[in-house]
XYZ file of C-alpha atoms in Angstrom:
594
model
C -76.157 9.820 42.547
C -75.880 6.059 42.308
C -73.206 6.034 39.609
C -71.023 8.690 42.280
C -72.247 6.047 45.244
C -71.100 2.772 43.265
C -68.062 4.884 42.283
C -66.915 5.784 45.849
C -67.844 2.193 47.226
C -65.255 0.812 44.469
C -62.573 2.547 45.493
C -63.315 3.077 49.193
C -60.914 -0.559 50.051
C -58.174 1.397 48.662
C -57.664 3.779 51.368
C -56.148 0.789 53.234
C -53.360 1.703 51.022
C -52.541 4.985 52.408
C -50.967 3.427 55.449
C -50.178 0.004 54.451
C -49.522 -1.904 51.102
C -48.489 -4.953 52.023
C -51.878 -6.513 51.925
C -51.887 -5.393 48.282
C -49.132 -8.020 47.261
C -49.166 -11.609 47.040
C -47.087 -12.675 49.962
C -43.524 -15.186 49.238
C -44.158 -18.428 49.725
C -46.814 -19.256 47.488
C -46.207 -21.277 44.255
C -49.268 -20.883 42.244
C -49.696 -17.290 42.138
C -46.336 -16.584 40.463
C -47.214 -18.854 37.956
C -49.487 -16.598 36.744
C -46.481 -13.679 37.268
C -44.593 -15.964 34.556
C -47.429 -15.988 32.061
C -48.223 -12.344 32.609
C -44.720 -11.866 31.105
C -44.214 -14.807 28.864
C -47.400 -15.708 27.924
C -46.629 -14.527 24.233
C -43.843 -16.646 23.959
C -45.683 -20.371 22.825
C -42.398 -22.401 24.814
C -42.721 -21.125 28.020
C -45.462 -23.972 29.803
C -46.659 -24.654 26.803
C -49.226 -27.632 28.032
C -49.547 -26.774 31.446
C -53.420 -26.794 32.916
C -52.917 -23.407 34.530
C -53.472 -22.022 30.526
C -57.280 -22.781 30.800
C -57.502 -19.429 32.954
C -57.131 -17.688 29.685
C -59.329 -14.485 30.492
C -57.089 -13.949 34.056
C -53.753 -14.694 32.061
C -54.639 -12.239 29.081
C -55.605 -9.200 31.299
C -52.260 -9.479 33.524
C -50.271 -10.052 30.353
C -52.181 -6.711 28.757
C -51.239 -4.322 31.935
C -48.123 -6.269 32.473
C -47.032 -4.812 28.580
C -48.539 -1.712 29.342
C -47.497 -0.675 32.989
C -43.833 -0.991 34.515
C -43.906 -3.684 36.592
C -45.101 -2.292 39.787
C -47.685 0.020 38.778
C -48.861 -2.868 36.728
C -49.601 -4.592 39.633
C -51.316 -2.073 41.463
C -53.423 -1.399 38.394
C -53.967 -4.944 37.766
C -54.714 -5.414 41.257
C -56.625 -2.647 41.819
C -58.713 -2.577 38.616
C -60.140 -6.573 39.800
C -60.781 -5.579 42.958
C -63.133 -2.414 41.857
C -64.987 -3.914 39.159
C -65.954 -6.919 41.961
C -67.260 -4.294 44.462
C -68.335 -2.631 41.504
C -70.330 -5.382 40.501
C -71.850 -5.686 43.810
C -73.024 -2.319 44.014
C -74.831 -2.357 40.886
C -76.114 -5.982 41.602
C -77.581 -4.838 44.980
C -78.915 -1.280 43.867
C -80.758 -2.833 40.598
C -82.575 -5.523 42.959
C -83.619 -3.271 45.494
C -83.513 0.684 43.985
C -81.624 1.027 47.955
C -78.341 3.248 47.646
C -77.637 2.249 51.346
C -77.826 -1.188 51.056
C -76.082 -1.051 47.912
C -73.336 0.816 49.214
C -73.161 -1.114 52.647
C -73.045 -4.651 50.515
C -69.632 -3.056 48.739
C -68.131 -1.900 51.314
C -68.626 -5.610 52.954
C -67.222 -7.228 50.316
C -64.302 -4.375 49.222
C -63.227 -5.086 52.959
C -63.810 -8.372 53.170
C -60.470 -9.847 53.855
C -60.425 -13.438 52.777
C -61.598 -11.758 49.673
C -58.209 -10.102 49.018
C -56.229 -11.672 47.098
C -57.626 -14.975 47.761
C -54.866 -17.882 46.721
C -52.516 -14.833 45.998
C -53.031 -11.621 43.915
C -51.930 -12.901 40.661
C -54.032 -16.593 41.634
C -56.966 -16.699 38.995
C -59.785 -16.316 41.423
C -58.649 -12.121 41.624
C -60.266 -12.233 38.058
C -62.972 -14.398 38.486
C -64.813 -12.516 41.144
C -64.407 -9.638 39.384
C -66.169 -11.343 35.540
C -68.810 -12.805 37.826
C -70.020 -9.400 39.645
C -70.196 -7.566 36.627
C -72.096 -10.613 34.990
C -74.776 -10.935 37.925
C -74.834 -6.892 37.775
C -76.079 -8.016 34.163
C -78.741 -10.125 34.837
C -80.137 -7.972 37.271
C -80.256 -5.412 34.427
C -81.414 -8.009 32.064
C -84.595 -9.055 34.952
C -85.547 -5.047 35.802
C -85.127 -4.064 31.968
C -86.872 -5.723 29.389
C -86.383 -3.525 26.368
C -82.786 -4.260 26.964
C -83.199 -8.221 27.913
C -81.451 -9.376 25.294
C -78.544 -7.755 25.280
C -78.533 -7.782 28.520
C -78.632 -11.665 28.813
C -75.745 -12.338 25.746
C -73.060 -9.660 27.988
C -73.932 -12.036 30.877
C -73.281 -15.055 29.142
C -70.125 -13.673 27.973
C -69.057 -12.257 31.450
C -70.155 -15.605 32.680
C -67.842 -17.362 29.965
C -64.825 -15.464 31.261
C -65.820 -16.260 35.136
C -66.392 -20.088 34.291
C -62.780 -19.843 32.038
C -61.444 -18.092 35.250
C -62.507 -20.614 38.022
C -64.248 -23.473 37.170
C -65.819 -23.984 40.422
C -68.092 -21.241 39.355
C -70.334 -23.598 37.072
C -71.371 -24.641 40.375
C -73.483 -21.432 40.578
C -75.242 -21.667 37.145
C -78.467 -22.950 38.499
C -78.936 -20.558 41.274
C -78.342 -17.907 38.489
C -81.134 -19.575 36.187
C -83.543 -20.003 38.798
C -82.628 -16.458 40.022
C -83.544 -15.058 36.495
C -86.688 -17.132 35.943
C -88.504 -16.716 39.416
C -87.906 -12.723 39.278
C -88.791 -12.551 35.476
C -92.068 -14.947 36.360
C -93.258 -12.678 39.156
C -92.353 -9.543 37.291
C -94.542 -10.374 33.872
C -96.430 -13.082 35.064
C -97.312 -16.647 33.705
C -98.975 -14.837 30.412
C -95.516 -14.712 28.768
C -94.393 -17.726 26.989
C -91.482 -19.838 27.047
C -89.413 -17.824 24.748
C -89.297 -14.584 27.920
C -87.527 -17.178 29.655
C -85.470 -19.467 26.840
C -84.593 -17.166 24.439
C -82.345 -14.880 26.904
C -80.399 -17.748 27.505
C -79.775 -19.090 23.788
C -78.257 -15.418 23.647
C -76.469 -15.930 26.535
C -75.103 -19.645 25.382
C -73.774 -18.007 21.999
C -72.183 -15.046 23.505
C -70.320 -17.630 26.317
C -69.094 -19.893 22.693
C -68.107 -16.553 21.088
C -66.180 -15.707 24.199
C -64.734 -18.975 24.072
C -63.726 -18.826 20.331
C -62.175 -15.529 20.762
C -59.866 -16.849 23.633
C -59.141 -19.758 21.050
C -57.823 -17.200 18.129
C -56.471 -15.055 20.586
C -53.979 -18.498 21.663
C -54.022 -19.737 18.012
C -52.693 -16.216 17.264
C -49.254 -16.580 19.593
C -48.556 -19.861 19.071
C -50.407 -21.833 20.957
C -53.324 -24.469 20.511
C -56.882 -23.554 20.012
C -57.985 -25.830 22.761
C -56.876 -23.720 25.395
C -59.258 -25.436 28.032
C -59.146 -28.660 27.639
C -56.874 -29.835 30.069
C -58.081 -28.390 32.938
C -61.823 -29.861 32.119
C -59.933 -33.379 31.873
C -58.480 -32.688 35.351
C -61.800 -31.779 36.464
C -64.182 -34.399 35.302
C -61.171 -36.729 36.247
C -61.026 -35.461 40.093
C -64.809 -35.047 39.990
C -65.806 -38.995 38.804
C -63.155 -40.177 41.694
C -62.023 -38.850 44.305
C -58.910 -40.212 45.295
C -57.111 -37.956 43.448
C -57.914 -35.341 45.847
C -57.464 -37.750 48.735
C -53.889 -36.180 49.735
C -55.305 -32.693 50.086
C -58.790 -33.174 51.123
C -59.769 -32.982 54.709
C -63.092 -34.964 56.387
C -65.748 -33.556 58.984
C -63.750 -35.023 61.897
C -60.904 -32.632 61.543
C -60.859 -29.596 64.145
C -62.840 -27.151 61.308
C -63.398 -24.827 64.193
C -59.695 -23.601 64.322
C -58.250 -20.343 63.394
C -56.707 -21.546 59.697
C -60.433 -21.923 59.507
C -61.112 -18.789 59.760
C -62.430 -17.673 56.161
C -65.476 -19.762 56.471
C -67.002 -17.674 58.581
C -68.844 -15.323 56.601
C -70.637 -18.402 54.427
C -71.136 -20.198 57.991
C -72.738 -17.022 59.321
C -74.664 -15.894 56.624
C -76.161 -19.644 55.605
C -77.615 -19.775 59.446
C -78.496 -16.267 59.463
C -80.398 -16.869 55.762
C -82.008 -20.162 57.122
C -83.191 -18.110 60.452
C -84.739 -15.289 58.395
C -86.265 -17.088 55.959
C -88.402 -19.002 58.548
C -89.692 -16.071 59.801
C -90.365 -13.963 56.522
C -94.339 -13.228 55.915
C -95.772 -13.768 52.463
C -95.716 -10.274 51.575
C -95.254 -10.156 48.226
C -93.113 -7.237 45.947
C -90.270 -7.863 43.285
C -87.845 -6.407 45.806
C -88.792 -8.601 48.462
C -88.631 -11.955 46.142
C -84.582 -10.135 45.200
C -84.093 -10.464 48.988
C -85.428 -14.030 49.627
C -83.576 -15.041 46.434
C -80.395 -13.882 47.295
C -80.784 -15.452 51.048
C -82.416 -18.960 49.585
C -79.121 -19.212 47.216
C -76.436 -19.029 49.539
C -77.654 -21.328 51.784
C -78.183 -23.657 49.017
C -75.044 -22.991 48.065
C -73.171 -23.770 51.398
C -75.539 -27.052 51.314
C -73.816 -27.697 47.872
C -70.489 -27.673 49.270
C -71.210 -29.702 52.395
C -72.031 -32.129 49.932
C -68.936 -32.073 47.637
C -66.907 -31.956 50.894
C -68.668 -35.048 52.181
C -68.172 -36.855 49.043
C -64.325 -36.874 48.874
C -64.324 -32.772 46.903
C -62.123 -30.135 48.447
C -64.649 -27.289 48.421
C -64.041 -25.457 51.814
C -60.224 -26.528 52.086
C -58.265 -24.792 51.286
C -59.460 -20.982 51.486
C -59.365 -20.620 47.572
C -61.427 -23.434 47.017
C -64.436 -21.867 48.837
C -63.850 -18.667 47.116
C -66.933 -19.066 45.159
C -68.907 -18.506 47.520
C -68.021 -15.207 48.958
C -70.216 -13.174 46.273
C -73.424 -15.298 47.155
C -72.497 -14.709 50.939
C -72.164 -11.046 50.762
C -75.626 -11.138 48.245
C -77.329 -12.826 51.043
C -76.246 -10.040 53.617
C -77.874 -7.448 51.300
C -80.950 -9.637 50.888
C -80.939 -9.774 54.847
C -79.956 -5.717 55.612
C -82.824 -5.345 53.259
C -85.326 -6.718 55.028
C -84.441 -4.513 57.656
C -87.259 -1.646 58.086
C -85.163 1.163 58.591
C -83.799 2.480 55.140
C -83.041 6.550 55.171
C -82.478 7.107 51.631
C -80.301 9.344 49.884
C -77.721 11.748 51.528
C -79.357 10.473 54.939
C -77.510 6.969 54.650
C -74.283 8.964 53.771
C -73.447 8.768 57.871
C -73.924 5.174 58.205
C -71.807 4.371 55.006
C -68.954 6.794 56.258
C -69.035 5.146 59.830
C -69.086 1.760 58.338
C -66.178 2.300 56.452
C -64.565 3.979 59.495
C -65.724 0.607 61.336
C -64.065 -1.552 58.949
C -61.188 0.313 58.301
C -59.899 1.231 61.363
C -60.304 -2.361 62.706
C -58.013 -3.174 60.381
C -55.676 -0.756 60.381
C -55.516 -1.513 64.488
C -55.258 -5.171 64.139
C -53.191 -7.217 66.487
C -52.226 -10.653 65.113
C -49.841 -12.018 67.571
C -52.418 -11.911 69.746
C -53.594 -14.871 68.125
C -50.923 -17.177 68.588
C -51.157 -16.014 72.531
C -54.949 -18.147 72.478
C -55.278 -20.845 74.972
C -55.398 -24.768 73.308
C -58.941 -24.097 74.275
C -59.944 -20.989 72.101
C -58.044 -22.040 69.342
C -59.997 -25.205 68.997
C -63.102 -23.173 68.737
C -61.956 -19.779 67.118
C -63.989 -20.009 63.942
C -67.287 -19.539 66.131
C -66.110 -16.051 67.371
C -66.141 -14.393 63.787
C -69.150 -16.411 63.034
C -70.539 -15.495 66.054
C -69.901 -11.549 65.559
C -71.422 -11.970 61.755
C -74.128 -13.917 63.043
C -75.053 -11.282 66.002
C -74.896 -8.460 63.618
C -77.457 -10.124 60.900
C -79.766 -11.166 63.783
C -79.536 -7.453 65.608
C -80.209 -5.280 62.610
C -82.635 -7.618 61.938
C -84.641 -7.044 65.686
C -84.005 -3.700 65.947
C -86.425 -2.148 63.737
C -86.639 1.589 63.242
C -82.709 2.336 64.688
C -79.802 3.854 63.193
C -78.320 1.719 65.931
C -79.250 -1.792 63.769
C -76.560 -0.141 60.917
C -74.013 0.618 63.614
C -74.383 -2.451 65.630
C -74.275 -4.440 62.197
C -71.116 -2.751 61.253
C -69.569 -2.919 64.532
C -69.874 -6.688 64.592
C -68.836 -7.277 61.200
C -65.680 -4.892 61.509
C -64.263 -6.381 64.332
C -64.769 -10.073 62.526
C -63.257 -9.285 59.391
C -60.382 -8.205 61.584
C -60.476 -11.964 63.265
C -60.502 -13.394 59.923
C -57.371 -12.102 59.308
C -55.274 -14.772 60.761
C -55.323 -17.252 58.313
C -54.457 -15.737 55.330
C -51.638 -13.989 56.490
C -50.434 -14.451 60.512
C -50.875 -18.300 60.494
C -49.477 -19.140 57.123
C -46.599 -16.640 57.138
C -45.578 -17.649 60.903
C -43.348 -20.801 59.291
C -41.840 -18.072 56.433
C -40.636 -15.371 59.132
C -38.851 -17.142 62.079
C -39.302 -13.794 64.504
C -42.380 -12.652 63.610
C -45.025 -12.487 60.570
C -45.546 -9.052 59.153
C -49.249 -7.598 59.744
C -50.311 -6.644 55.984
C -52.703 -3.937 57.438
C -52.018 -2.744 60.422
C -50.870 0.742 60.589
C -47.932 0.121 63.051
C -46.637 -2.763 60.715
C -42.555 -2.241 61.227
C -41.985 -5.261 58.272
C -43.885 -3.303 55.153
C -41.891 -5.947 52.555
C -44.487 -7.115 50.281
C -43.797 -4.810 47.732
C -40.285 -5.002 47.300
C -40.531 -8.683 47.693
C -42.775 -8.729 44.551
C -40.185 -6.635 43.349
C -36.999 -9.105 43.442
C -39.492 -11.822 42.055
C -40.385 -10.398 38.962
C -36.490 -9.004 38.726
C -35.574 -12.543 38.592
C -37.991 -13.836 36.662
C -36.982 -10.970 34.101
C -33.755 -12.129 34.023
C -34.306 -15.643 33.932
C -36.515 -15.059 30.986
C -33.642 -13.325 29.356
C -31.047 -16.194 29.940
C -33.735 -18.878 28.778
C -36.885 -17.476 26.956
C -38.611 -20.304 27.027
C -37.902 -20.681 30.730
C -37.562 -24.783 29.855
C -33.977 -25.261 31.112
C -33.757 -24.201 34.275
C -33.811 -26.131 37.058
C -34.128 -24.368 40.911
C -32.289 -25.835 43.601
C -31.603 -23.178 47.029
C -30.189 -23.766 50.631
C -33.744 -23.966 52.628
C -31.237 -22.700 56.039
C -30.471 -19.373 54.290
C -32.049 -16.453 55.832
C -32.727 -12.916 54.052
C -32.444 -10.061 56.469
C -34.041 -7.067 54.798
C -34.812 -5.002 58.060
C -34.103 -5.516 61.393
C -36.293 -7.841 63.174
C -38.198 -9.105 59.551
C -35.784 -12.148 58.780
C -37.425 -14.377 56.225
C -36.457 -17.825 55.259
C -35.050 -18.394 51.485
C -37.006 -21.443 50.763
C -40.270 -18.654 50.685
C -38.319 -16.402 48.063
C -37.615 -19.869 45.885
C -40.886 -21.390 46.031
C -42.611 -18.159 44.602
C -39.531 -18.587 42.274
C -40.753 -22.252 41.403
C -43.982 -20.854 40.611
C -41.926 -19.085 37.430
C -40.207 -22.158 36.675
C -42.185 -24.795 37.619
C -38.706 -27.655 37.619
C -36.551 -27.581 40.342
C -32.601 -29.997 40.304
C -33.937 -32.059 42.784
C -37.010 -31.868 44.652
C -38.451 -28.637 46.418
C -40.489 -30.378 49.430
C -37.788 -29.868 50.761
C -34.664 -29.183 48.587
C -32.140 -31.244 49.855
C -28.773 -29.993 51.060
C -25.729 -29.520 49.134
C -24.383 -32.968 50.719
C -27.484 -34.773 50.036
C -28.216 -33.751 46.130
C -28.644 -37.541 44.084
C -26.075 -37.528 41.875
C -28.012 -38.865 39.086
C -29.944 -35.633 39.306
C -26.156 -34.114 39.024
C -25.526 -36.470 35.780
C -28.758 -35.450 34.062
C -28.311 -31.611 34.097
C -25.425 -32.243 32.603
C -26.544 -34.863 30.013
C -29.430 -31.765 29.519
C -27.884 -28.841 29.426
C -30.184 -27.259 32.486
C -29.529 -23.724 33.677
C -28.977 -24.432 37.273
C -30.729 -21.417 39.148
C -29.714 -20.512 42.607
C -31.242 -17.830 45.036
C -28.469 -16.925 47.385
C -26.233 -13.958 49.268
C -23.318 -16.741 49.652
C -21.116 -16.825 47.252
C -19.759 -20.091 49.115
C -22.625 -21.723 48.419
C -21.855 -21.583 44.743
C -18.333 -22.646 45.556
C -19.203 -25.827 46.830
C -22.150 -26.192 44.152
C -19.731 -25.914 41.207
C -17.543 -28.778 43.418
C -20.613 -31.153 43.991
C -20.955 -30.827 40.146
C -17.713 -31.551 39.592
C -17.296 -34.388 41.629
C -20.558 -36.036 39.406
C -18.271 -35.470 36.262
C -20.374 -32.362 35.554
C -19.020 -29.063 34.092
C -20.286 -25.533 35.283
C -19.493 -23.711 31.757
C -20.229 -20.212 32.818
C -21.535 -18.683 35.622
C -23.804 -15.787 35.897
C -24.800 -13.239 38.637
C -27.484 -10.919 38.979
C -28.808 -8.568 41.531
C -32.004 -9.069 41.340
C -33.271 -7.571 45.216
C -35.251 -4.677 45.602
C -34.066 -2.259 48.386
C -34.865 -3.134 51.518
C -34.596 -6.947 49.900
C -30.496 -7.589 49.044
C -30.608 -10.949 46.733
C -28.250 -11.980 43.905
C -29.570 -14.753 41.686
C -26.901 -17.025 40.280
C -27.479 -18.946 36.561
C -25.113 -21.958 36.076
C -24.405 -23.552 32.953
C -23.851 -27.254 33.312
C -22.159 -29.856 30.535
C -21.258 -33.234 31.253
C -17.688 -33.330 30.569
């Protein structure tokens, strides 16, 4: 029964698929994501960003790179895609069910998280933090095994290590949840077998759990070694790290400070750690000392997130983007949703078995069909005055729902109620991730990645003419080191009627590939306005001048801006490169200096 309940809670997100996939895809417009696209193809070729810090997420690189060699391209995204997102909610479910022996809380703490919106895809699809989740569910699903098991502790404890290796190699942010983790593991093992045990119950797991995290990390090293890259795979991204970390003026450009407006709709994702830290604060003050392992689970699980959140008040405060933007406050979606179990735990109404099969299936009706009925553009119809405040309604909801289920004692109506809330403010979450930030890509309206009436269901053929060009630009330059982007940020793409999009989205999740542009992508400057020394020098170089572009004009007067810098075009090639609806020909010019 449990293995068939974490099963179904797994896969129960996907159904979202049946009548939309757009929120499946990584939408255009991002960079960083489809650098990860680029390694997942030509990652086994040592020239292609050979010493660029994105290489440190080693673990997330190798297992797109694996599907991406064993998949065509767009089942390998839906596997890759897919796969990460199960083995999260996966992770969850067995996390939740080995703390508390509760199929319905299990189940209802997967299907929070498998719905969770600003857990999709969070920074993109193909953005590290897909994997990361994923190796750090299955590793706390470990420990839990590892605390309830202690025939099996020690294995137990060196898989987590390893799982936590490959989270901490994923996202580094996540070495910000290490002590919660110990103290998690001690506290539950300390109550379990009492102070009688010596230090070895509690030091010896870890020493397994250290060795299989260095094995994990000297496997990743062959592994790199082994194509032709350098055994110190990491490195650079821990410079970058301790560098940012010791001052933080290097973050100064991106970082925001308490004064901004935090309450406004791109704020959004915060909600559920906002919610759940003063819903965990509120039930912790009123919690009995009734003592049981279970119970200690639940206050554990509550106590950590709102340390957590406390954690990253305090890097924000101190100069450290950890809530801005959404992918930087990733980490603590897991703890959040943890914390709801702990909370729907404590709860006194818990039918067991097939009798909590109604509230799971109506919970998953909740959250699905509030999706599925969305409205976005409702959201840019808000008065100045809601939008200043519009993070409090989805915290609100959460908050409402925690407190209810919590007060209403003995109801099936706590579960609904719960659901209910939480349904309808995933659904307000939305906005950010995909209304808000895609409004400046589509000049007539932002597609709705889940709603069932969507009329601008592009993501997928988008994704599509991306990795078509990134094919082909692989093939003209393996090593993807000569080419330089440069595209007309006025040119429109039409795919359907009603659905324009703006080229400048299509080249920057090109630029992700490439990572060089001719001259400047922020913004790429017209034809006219191109500095001729950047002219002159891909020449002198040799670049492959790539252009995005339905005009064959554009290339006309291109080639003539070259010429008049004394630069040669040598050759010029064109491919089609769009995927139906998506018409887009991707031009490859050769330039000499004469």
């Amino acid at each position: 029964m449990p293995v068939f309940a974490g099963l179904a809670a797994a896969l129960a997100p996907l159904t979202l698929l049946i009548w939309n996939r757009d929120w499946f895809f990584t939408p255009v417009g991002y960079i960083d994501p489809w650098t990860y696209l680029g390694f997942f193809n030509f990652y086994g070729n040592p020239h292609y960003l050979p010493h660029l810090y994105k290489l440190a997420r080693l673990p997330w690189i190798l297992s797109g790179w694996l599907i991406y060699h064993l998949f065509p391209p767009l089942a390998a995204a839906y596997v890759l895609h897919g796969t990460f997102l199960a083995l999260a909610v996966g992770g969850m479910f067995a996390t939740v069910y080995l703390a508390f022996d509760d199929l319905l809380v299990a189940s209802a703490a997967a299907l929070v998280l498998g719905f969770l919106t600003p857990f999709h895809g969070s920074g993109g699809w193909e953005y590290h933090n897909t994997g990361a989740g994923a190796f750090y569910l299955v590793g706390t699903a470990l420990l839990q095994w590892a605390i309830v098991a202690p025939r099996w502790r020690g294995r137990a404890m060196a898989l987590w290590g390893a799982a936590f290796g490959l989270t901490v190699h994923s996202n580094i942010a996540f070495i910000n949840l290490f002590p919660v983790l110990t103290v998690h593991y001690c506290a539950s093992v300390w109550y379990a077998e009492g102070r009688s045990r010596g230090a070895a119950t509690y030091l010896l797991p870890f020493v397994y759990a250290a060795l299989a995290a260095i094995g994990v990390t000297a496997l990743l090293s062959v592994i790199n070694v082994a194509v032709g890259r350098g055994p110190w795979f990491f490195l650079s991204l821990l410079e970058i790290t301790l560098r940012d970390v010791g001052d933080a003026k290097f973050q100064a450009r991106w970082w925001l400070p308490w004064s901004v407006r935090w309450l406004k709709p791109e704020f959004a994702y915060l909600a559920v750690p906002a919610a759940t830290a003063i819903a965990g604060a509120i039930a912790l003050s009123f919690q009995r000392p009734r003592a049981s392992a279970r119970r200690l689970a639940a206050l554990l699980f509550i106590s950590e997130q709102v340390f957590l959140v406390l954690l990253w008040v305090i890097w924000q405060t101190f100069g450290q983007t950890a809530f801005q933007p959404d992918y930087f406050a990733y980490p603590l979606l897991p703890p959040s949703v943890l914390a709801i179990a702990g909370m729907l735990f404590l709860g006194a109404y818990r039918p067991q078995g097939t009798r909590g099969l109604p509230v799971v299936v109506i919970g998953w009706a909740f959250l699905s069909i509030a999706l599925a009925l969305l409205n976005e553009d409702a959201i840019f119809q808000l008065s100045p005055a809601m939008a200043r405040v519009w993070l409090l309604v989805p915290m609100g909801l959460i908050l409402g729902g925690l407190l209810l289920h919590g007060a209403l004692r003995g109801t099936m109506a706590a579960w609904l109620i719960f659901f209910g809330l939480f349904a309808v403010a995933n659904a307000a979450a939305v906005p950010y991730g995909f209304a808000i930030a895609n409004a400046a890509d589509y000049p007539h309206g932002a597609p709705s990645p889940y709603r069932v009436n969507d009329n601008c269901r592009l993501q997928p053929a988008f994704y599509m003419t991306i990795m078509n060009a990134a094919r082909a630009l692989g093939a003209a330059d393996p090593g993807l080191h000569k080419e330089r982007l440069w595209f007309d940020q006025k040119e429109l793409l039409r795919p359907l009627s009603g659905c324009d999009i703006e080229m400048r989205s299509v080249a920057y999740s090109l630029a992700g590939v490439i990572w060089d542009s001719l001259a400047g992508l922020y913004p790429a400057p017209p034809l006219d306005r191109i500095p001729k020394q950047d002219l002159v020098a891909a020449g002198r170089n040799g670049f492959l001048v790539v252009v995005p572009t339905n005009r064959p004009q554009t290339i006309a007067q291109l080639t003539a801006r070259f010429a008049g810098a004394g630069v040669a075009i040598t050759s010029i090639e064109r491919t089609a490169v769009g995927a139906p609806p998506v018409k887009l020909e991707l031009y490859l010019l050769r330039a000499a200096t004469r």
